[in-house]
Amino acid sequence: MRLPASRLRRFELTLAALLLAVLALDFAFPLPTPAADSPTLTVLAADGTPLRSWAGDDGAQRQPTTPEAVSPRYLEALLHYEDRWFRWHPGVNPVALARAAWQWARHGRIVSGGSTLTMQVARLVDDRAAGRSVPAKLRQIARALQLELHCSKHEILSLYLNLAPMGGPLEGVETASRAYLGKGAAELSQAEAALLVALPQSPTRLRPDRAVAAAQAARDKVLTRMQTLGVWSAADVADAKLERVFAPPLRARWLAPLAAERLRKQARRAGRSEAVIQTTLDAGLQARLEQLLADRLNTLPDAASMAALVVDNRTLEVRGYAGSADFNDARRGAHVDMVQAHRSPGSTLKPFLYAMALDEGMIHSESLLIDAPQNFGGYAPGNFQADFSGPVSVAEALQRSLNVPAVDLLDRLGPERFAGRLRNAGLRLRMPANAAPNLSLILGGGSTSLEELVGAYTALARGGLAGRPRLTPAEPATEARLMSEGAAFIVREILESGGRPGNPFRESSQRVAWKTGTSFGFRDAWALGVTDRYTFGVWIGRPDGTPNPGHFGANSAAPLLRDLAAALGPSDARQQLGPRHQPASVSAVPICWPLGGAEAATPPGQCLKRRTAWTLDGAVPPTLPDRLRPTGLVEAAWTHGSAGRERVRPDCDGQAVRHDVARWPTLLQPFLDPAERDPVELLPWHPGCVPSTPAAAGLRIVGLEPGSVLRPTPGQASISLRLQAVGASQGVTWLLDGQFIGSSEQPGASQLLTLTREGSHALTAMDGRGRWVRLPFEVQALPAPRRPAAAGGMARNGTSGTLQAL
C-alpha cells in the first residue's frame, strides 16, 4: 500500500529534520580530541623495543600501536570477551542495553552496563561519559554513535588499543605489555593476552604488580570464557592457566637514556612533535653494554664515569650508546653525555698520522724512526714510560704508542695539514682559545669527542672512508676519505698484530685492531677497537675534567674494550663489508736498516739489518733525513791499504781505500750495539791516522771514571754521585742503560745520580747537537732496597737536578 504523497512528504521532512538535528548536535558537541592523538614521546630500538619514554601532558605513559601490530590472540580474547558483535553493531548493542535496563529495573542497581567496545572508547575520550549513572550511560551512547559516524571500526579498535587503562600511568596494550611482561604486544601468549584483556575492567584492583591473586582470577575468568565460546581449546586453556602471573614493580626501566634524550632535544630544536622516534640501536646489545659498564663501576672512584659507542661498519648505524656509566648516580655526572663531550684524545690520533704519512710516501711499515730525546723548537716530548728505545720501526712506534717518533713525524707532515685532513673527514680538533694546531696535537693537545673518534676509526674497516655515526635510520650516510685503502689495511694490520707480514696472529679468530690513549694529568682514558663488523670505543674519566690518578688507557680503558669485544661476539660473515683482502696497492718488500730502502736496491755492505715491510703503491721510501746530519746516512770512510784492517784519514795515507759506509741517524748512536754498526766503523784506527776530531770531542762526563766499580758506604742503601757533562751545548739529556732518567736545560748544570741497583751499567750524556758520550761502570754489593720497586725501572724523584735509578 502506497502512502499518500502528503504523508510521504511529511515523513521525508521529519527524517531530514532529524538528520539536521543530529548533524547540528554533532557540530555543536564535537568529539573530544583523543588522548592517543597526543601520545607520550617514545624512543624505540631498531626492533621496536622502547628505550625511553616521556609522559604526555596528562601524565600518562602511552606507546602507540595498531591492530596489525598486536598479537591475534589478544584481539580474539578482546572481541569475544568484551564485544562479540563489534564488527556489526552501529556503536550500541540494543540487546545488551535491553538486558542491562531489565537488570537495573529488577535489582534497583546496575548489574551490567551493556557497554560495547565503542561505548568504552567513548568513555575514554570523554571524561563526562565516564561512570555508571544513567546520564553518563546516555552520554556514552551518544558519543558511541558519534564515533561510529566519524571513524571506521579499525580506527575505533585502534583507539581502544591505545587508550585502555592498564594501571597507574599506563595506557594501551603495548605500554602494559612492555611494562608488566617485558615484551611487545605482538608476542603475547594466550595467558598474557587474557590478563591484559581483563586488566582494564578494574585497572587499580587488578594490577599484576600489586594484586597477583586478583589479577590471576580475572585472567582465568577470561580464559574460561574463551573455552566456553569454543574459541580456544580446553587443552590450550588448561595450559594457559598453569602460567603464573608475575610482574615486577612499575619503575623506569630505560635503555640508552642519554641517546634518547639527545634525540628528543634534536626533535624539539627542529620543531618536530613525533610520538615515536626510531633509532638504530640494538636493544640486546645495548643491554649487554650497560651491564658491562655497571659491572666495572666498583673499579672506579665515586666521581668517575664511563662512556661507550658501538657502530656497525657496514651501515654506520649506532648499535650501542652509553653516555654515562650509571644514569641513576648523580655523583658520577649521570646526565652528562660523554659520547658527545669534547675531551683530549691523548694518543688515539696516532693511527691517522701514520696513515697520512704512508699516503704521502714518507714511510712504510718498517721505516726506521728515532725514539730518543729530541727538542722541536722548545717542545721536548717524552714517552709515557719515561724511557727511550732508540731505533724503532713505524709498526713498533705505533703499536707501543711512542711519543717522540710521532711528534717527529707530525713535524715533517705539518700539524695544520694533519688537523685539516681530520676535519674534512669529520673529526674536528678544538684548540684552546687563540691557539693554532701545533705539535702537541698528536699527544692530545686538542679536543674531540668519542663519537667523532669512533667515526674516524671506521675508516680502518671501510677502505679508508670515515663516516659519521647514524643514530636514526633517517639520517643520511655521510662519509669522507681519510686515508687510502692501502694505508687503512697497513695501519689496521699494525694495530692488530704488530704489522709485519707473516705474523702468526694475523690468522687468529678474534682479530681486533685497537689503540689506547691517555690525556695529560690522567683526565681521560681511551680505547678504540675495530673488527670486521664493528668499530667501538670507550672513555673513562671524570665528567668535570678533574684528574683521575692511576687510571689510563692501558690499565682501565683497554680491559673494558676487551670485554666489550667479547660481548659483541665474533663477526657474522653476513654482516661484514666483505672478505678481508689485501689491496693491490699493498705489497710485502724486504728492506734494510739504517737506509730504509728495498734490500734489492741496497748495496750488500750497507744492509746492516733486514726487515720485511708493508709498502704502498710500490714506493719504498728511505729513512727520513737526519736532522743533525743533513749530508745523509751514507758517508765516505777509508781503510789502510788493500788489506783494509785499519781506518785512516785520506790525507795521511796515499794508499787509502774509500768505502761508502751506512750510518745510523746521529741521535740513535748511543743506543746501538757494536754488532749493529757498519763493519768499517768497527775497525781500529791506524796509529798515525787517528782523526783529530772524534765524534764526541769536547764532551765528557766529570764525576765518574770509565770502568769504575762502585760500592756503597757501609750502612747505606744507595750510592749518590754528583755528575756534570763538560763541553755540552744546548742542554744535556741523561740516559742510564738506554733509559731516560732526566735532563737539564743549562749545559753546565750538575746532576745528582742515585743508584740502588747492582750490576753493570752504562751512563750516557747527550747534548742538544746530538753529540754523546757513554761511560760504563759497575755497582756491587748493594743491600736490599727499603721499599719495593720495579726492577730496572727509572724514575725522577721530583727534585730539580736529581737523577734516581731504582
PDB file of N, CA, C and O in Angstrom, residues 144-181:
ATOM      1  N   ALA A 144      29.152   7.116  21.408  1.00  0.00           N
ATOM      2  CA  ALA A 144      29.426   5.900  20.631  1.00  0.00           C
ATOM      3  C   ALA A 144      28.868   6.031  19.220  1.00  0.00           C
ATOM      4  O   ALA A 144      29.514   5.680  18.229  1.00  0.00           O
ATOM      5  N   LEU A 145      27.612   6.527  19.129  1.00  0.00           N
ATOM      6  CA  LEU A 145      27.021   6.734  17.798  1.00  0.00           C
ATOM      7  C   LEU A 145      27.828   7.760  17.012  1.00  0.00           C
ATOM      8  O   LEU A 145      28.015   7.630  15.796  1.00  0.00           O
ATOM      9  N   GLN A 146      28.300   8.782  17.708  1.00  0.00           N
ATOM     10  CA  GLN A 146      29.104   9.814  17.058  1.00  0.00           C
ATOM     11  C   GLN A 146      30.435   9.228  16.565  1.00  0.00           C
ATOM     12  O   GLN A 146      30.913   9.560  15.476  1.00  0.00           O
ATOM     13  N   LEU A 147      31.047   8.379  17.363  1.00  0.00           N
ATOM     14  CA  LEU A 147      32.287   7.725  16.950  1.00  0.00           C
ATOM     15  C   LEU A 147      32.079   6.883  15.696  1.00  0.00           C
ATOM     16  O   LEU A 147      32.899   6.912  14.760  1.00  0.00           O
ATOM     17  N   GLU A 148      30.990   6.097  15.673  1.00  0.00           N
ATOM     18  CA  GLU A 148      30.724   5.254  14.509  1.00  0.00           C
ATOM     19  C   GLU A 148      30.461   6.105  13.265  1.00  0.00           C
ATOM     20  O   GLU A 148      30.731   5.686  12.140  1.00  0.00           O
ATOM     21  N   LEU A 149      29.934   7.335  13.484  1.00  0.00           N
ATOM     22  CA  LEU A 149      29.685   8.227  12.364  1.00  0.00           C
ATOM     23  C   LEU A 149      30.986   8.750  11.759  1.00  0.00           C
ATOM     24  O   LEU A 149      31.098   8.922  10.548  1.00  0.00           O
ATOM     25  N   HIS A 150      31.970   8.979  12.603  1.00  0.00           N
ATOM     26  CA  HIS A 150      33.207   9.617  12.148  1.00  0.00           C
ATOM     27  C   HIS A 150      34.345   8.636  11.888  1.00  0.00           C
ATOM     28  O   HIS A 150      35.260   8.958  11.122  1.00  0.00           O
ATOM     29  N   CYS A 151      34.338   7.493  12.539  1.00  0.00           N
ATOM     30  CA  CYS A 151      35.501   6.596  12.497  1.00  0.00           C
ATOM     31  C   CYS A 151      35.109   5.229  11.955  1.00  0.00           C
ATOM     32  O   CYS A 151      33.971   4.772  12.128  1.00  0.00           O
ATOM     33  N   SER A 152      36.076   4.574  11.355  1.00  0.00           N
ATOM     34  CA  SER A 152      35.886   3.199  10.922  1.00  0.00           C
ATOM     35  C   SER A 152      36.068   2.267  12.113  1.00  0.00           C
ATOM     36  O   SER A 152      36.562   2.664  13.173  1.00  0.00           O
ATOM     37  N   LYS A 153      35.641   1.013  11.942  1.00  0.00           N
ATOM     38  CA  LYS A 153      35.822   0.031  13.009  1.00  0.00           C
ATOM     39  C   LYS A 153      37.308  -0.130  13.352  1.00  0.00           C
ATOM     40  O   LYS A 153      37.684  -0.292  14.524  1.00  0.00           O
ATOM     41  N   HIS A 154      38.158  -0.093  12.340  1.00  0.00           N
ATOM     42  CA  HIS A 154      39.605  -0.226  12.552  1.00  0.00           C
ATOM     43  C   HIS A 154      40.122   0.919  13.409  1.00  0.00           C
ATOM     44  O   HIS A 154      40.929   0.719  14.328  1.00  0.00           O
ATOM     45  N   GLU A 155      39.644   2.132  13.136  1.00  0.00           N
ATOM     46  CA  GLU A 155      40.080   3.294  13.903  1.00  0.00           C
ATOM     47  C   GLU A 155      39.579   3.235  15.338  1.00  0.00           C
ATOM     48  O   GLU A 155      40.300   3.599  16.276  1.00  0.00           O
ATOM     49  N   ILE A 156      38.341   2.790  15.543  1.00  0.00           N
ATOM     50  CA  ILE A 156      37.806   2.674  16.908  1.00  0.00           C
ATOM     51  C   ILE A 156      38.583   1.632  17.698  1.00  0.00           C
ATOM     52  O   ILE A 156      38.933   1.836  18.866  1.00  0.00           O
ATOM     53  N   LEU A 157      38.868   0.491  17.060  1.00  0.00           N
ATOM     54  CA  LEU A 157      39.652  -0.542  17.732  1.00  0.00           C
ATOM     55  C   LEU A 157      41.046  -0.016  18.073  1.00  0.00           C
ATOM     56  O   LEU A 157      41.578  -0.284  19.164  1.00  0.00           O
ATOM     57  N   SER A 158      41.652   0.761  17.177  1.00  0.00           N
ATOM     58  CA  SER A 158      42.976   1.334  17.440  1.00  0.00           C
ATOM     59  C   SER A 158      42.935   2.271  18.633  1.00  0.00           C
ATOM     60  O   SER A 158      43.858   2.291  19.467  1.00  0.00           O
ATOM     61  N   LEU A 159      41.846   3.062  18.741  1.00  0.00           N
ATOM     62  CA  LEU A 159      41.717   3.946  19.892  1.00  0.00           C
ATOM     63  C   LEU A 159      41.683   3.150  21.194  1.00  0.00           C
ATOM     64  O   LEU A 159      42.314   3.527  22.189  1.00  0.00           O
ATOM     65  N   TYR A 160      40.935   2.054  21.201  1.00  0.00           N
ATOM     66  CA  TYR A 160      40.877   1.244  22.419  1.00  0.00           C
ATOM     67  C   TYR A 160      42.253   0.673  22.750  1.00  0.00           C
ATOM     68  O   TYR A 160      42.682   0.688  23.916  1.00  0.00           O
ATOM     69  N   LEU A 161      42.949   0.154  21.759  1.00  0.00           N
ATOM     70  CA  LEU A 161      44.269  -0.444  22.000  1.00  0.00           C
ATOM     71  C   LEU A 161      45.238   0.571  22.573  1.00  0.00           C
ATOM     72  O   LEU A 161      46.157   0.204  23.317  1.00  0.00           O
ATOM     73  N   ASN A 162      45.061   1.850  22.275  1.00  0.00           N
ATOM     74  CA  ASN A 162      45.991   2.868  22.736  1.00  0.00           C
ATOM     75  C   ASN A 162      45.549   3.585  24.001  1.00  0.00           C
ATOM     76  O   ASN A 162      46.376   4.201  24.679  1.00  0.00           O
ATOM     77  N   LEU A 163      44.240   3.539  24.319  1.00  0.00           N
ATOM     78  CA  LEU A 163      43.732   4.314  25.444  1.00  0.00           C
ATOM     79  C   LEU A 163      43.280   3.476  26.636  1.00  0.00           C
ATOM     80  O   LEU A 163      43.025   4.017  27.713  1.00  0.00           O
ATOM     81  N   ALA A 164      43.147   2.174  26.475  1.00  0.00           N
ATOM     82  CA  ALA A 164      42.635   1.339  27.565  1.00  0.00           C
ATOM     83  C   ALA A 164      43.488   1.500  28.811  1.00  0.00           C
ATOM     84  O   ALA A 164      44.710   1.367  28.766  1.00  0.00           O
ATOM     85  N   PRO A 165      42.891   1.792  29.980  1.00  0.00           N
ATOM     86  CA  PRO A 165      43.664   1.978  31.218  1.00  0.00           C
ATOM     87  C   PRO A 165      44.240   0.646  31.691  1.00  0.00           C
ATOM     88  O   PRO A 165      43.545  -0.359  31.740  1.00  0.00           O
ATOM     89  N   MET A 166      45.517   0.674  32.053  1.00  0.00           N
ATOM     90  CA  MET A 166      46.198  -0.562  32.418  1.00  0.00           C
ATOM     91  C   MET A 166      46.848  -0.499  33.794  1.00  0.00           C
ATOM     92  O   MET A 166      47.689  -1.329  34.114  1.00  0.00           O
ATOM     93  N   GLY A 167      46.457   0.470  34.607  1.00  0.00           N
ATOM     94  CA  GLY A 167      47.019   0.558  35.946  1.00  0.00           C
ATOM     95  C   GLY A 167      48.085   1.618  36.040  1.00  0.00           C
ATOM     96  O   GLY A 167      48.982   1.693  35.199  1.00  0.00           O
ATOM     97  N   GLY A 168      47.972   2.464  37.078  1.00  0.00           N
ATOM     98  CA  GLY A 168      48.952   3.523  37.251  1.00  0.00           C
ATOM     99  C   GLY A 168      48.922   4.479  36.069  1.00  0.00           C
ATOM    100  O   GLY A 168      47.860   4.818  35.541  1.00  0.00           O
ATOM    101  N   PRO A 169      50.090   4.911  35.576  1.00  0.00           N
ATOM    102  CA  PRO A 169      50.114   5.846  34.449  1.00  0.00           C
ATOM    103  C   PRO A 169      50.046   5.147  33.092  1.00  0.00           C
ATOM    104  O   PRO A 169      50.118   5.810  32.056  1.00  0.00           O
ATOM    105  N   LEU A 170      49.906   3.828  33.091  1.00  0.00           N
ATOM    106  CA  LEU A 170      49.991   3.071  31.846  1.00  0.00           C
ATOM    107  C   LEU A 170      48.663   3.092  31.102  1.00  0.00           C
ATOM    108  O   LEU A 170      47.606   2.856  31.680  1.00  0.00           O
ATOM    109  N   GLU A 171      48.744   3.340  29.813  1.00  0.00           N
ATOM    110  CA  GLU A 171      47.573   3.270  28.949  1.00  0.00           C
ATOM    111  C   GLU A 171      47.962   2.545  27.672  1.00  0.00           C
ATOM    112  O   GLU A 171      49.025   2.796  27.100  1.00  0.00           O
ATOM    113  N   GLY A 172      47.094   1.668  27.221  1.00  0.00           N
ATOM    114  CA  GLY A 172      47.330   0.965  25.971  1.00  0.00           C
ATOM    115  C   GLY A 172      47.985  -0.375  26.168  1.00  0.00           C
ATOM    116  O   GLY A 172      48.764  -0.594  27.104  1.00  0.00           O
ATOM    117  N   VAL A 173      47.649  -1.286  25.280  1.00  0.00           N
ATOM    118  CA  VAL A 173      48.120  -2.655  25.419  1.00  0.00           C
ATOM    119  C   VAL A 173      49.627  -2.763  25.212  1.00  0.00           C
ATOM    120  O   VAL A 173      50.297  -3.568  25.876  1.00  0.00           O
ATOM    121  N   GLU A 174      50.192  -1.994  24.286  1.00  0.00           N
ATOM    122  CA  GLU A 174      51.635  -2.079  24.047  1.00  0.00           C
ATOM    123  C   GLU A 174      52.402  -1.595  25.270  1.00  0.00           C
ATOM    124  O   GLU A 174      53.396  -2.224  25.683  1.00  0.00           O
ATOM    125  N   THR A 175      51.990  -0.487  25.852  1.00  0.00           N
ATOM    126  CA  THR A 175      52.654   0.037  27.048  1.00  0.00           C
ATOM    127  C   THR A 175      52.580  -0.964  28.187  1.00  0.00           C
ATOM    128  O   THR A 175      53.578  -1.220  28.878  1.00  0.00           O
ATOM    129  N   ALA A 176      51.401  -1.545  28.408  1.00  0.00           N
ATOM    130  CA  ALA A 176      51.236  -2.512  29.502  1.00  0.00           C
ATOM    131  C   ALA A 176      52.063  -3.763  29.259  1.00  0.00           C
ATOM    132  O   ALA A 176      52.665  -4.316  30.185  1.00  0.00           O
ATOM    133  N   SER A 177      52.076  -4.234  28.029  1.00  0.00           N
ATOM    134  CA  SER A 177      52.837  -5.436  27.725  1.00  0.00           C
ATOM    135  C   SER A 177      54.323  -5.226  27.995  1.00  0.00           C
ATOM    136  O   SER A 177      54.990  -6.089  28.564  1.00  0.00           O
ATOM    137  N   ARG A 178      54.841  -4.065  27.586  1.00  0.00           N
ATOM    138  CA  ARG A 178      56.261  -3.771  27.827  1.00  0.00           C
ATOM    139  C   ARG A 178      56.548  -3.608  29.318  1.00  0.00           C
ATOM    140  O   ARG A 178      57.574  -4.094  29.815  1.00  0.00           O
ATOM    141  N   ALA A 179      55.664  -2.910  30.022  1.00  0.00           N
ATOM    142  CA  ALA A 179      55.927  -2.604  31.424  1.00  0.00           C
ATOM    143  C   ALA A 179      55.776  -3.815  32.333  1.00  0.00           C
ATOM    144  O   ALA A 179      56.600  -4.052  33.219  1.00  0.00           O
ATOM    145  N   TYR A 180      54.717  -4.596  32.139  1.00  0.00           N
ATOM    146  CA  TYR A 180      54.442  -5.724  33.037  1.00  0.00           C
ATOM    147  C   TYR A 180      55.136  -7.019  32.596  1.00  0.00           C
ATOM    148  O   TYR A 180      55.549  -7.823  33.432  1.00  0.00           O
ATOM    149  N   LEU A 181      55.190  -7.230  31.274  1.00  0.00           N
ATOM    150  CA  LEU A 181      55.650  -8.522  30.759  1.00  0.00           C
ATOM    151  C   LEU A 181      57.015  -8.468  30.100  1.00  0.00           C
ATOM    152  O   LEU A 181      57.593  -9.512  29.787  1.00  0.00           O
TER     153      LEU A 181
END
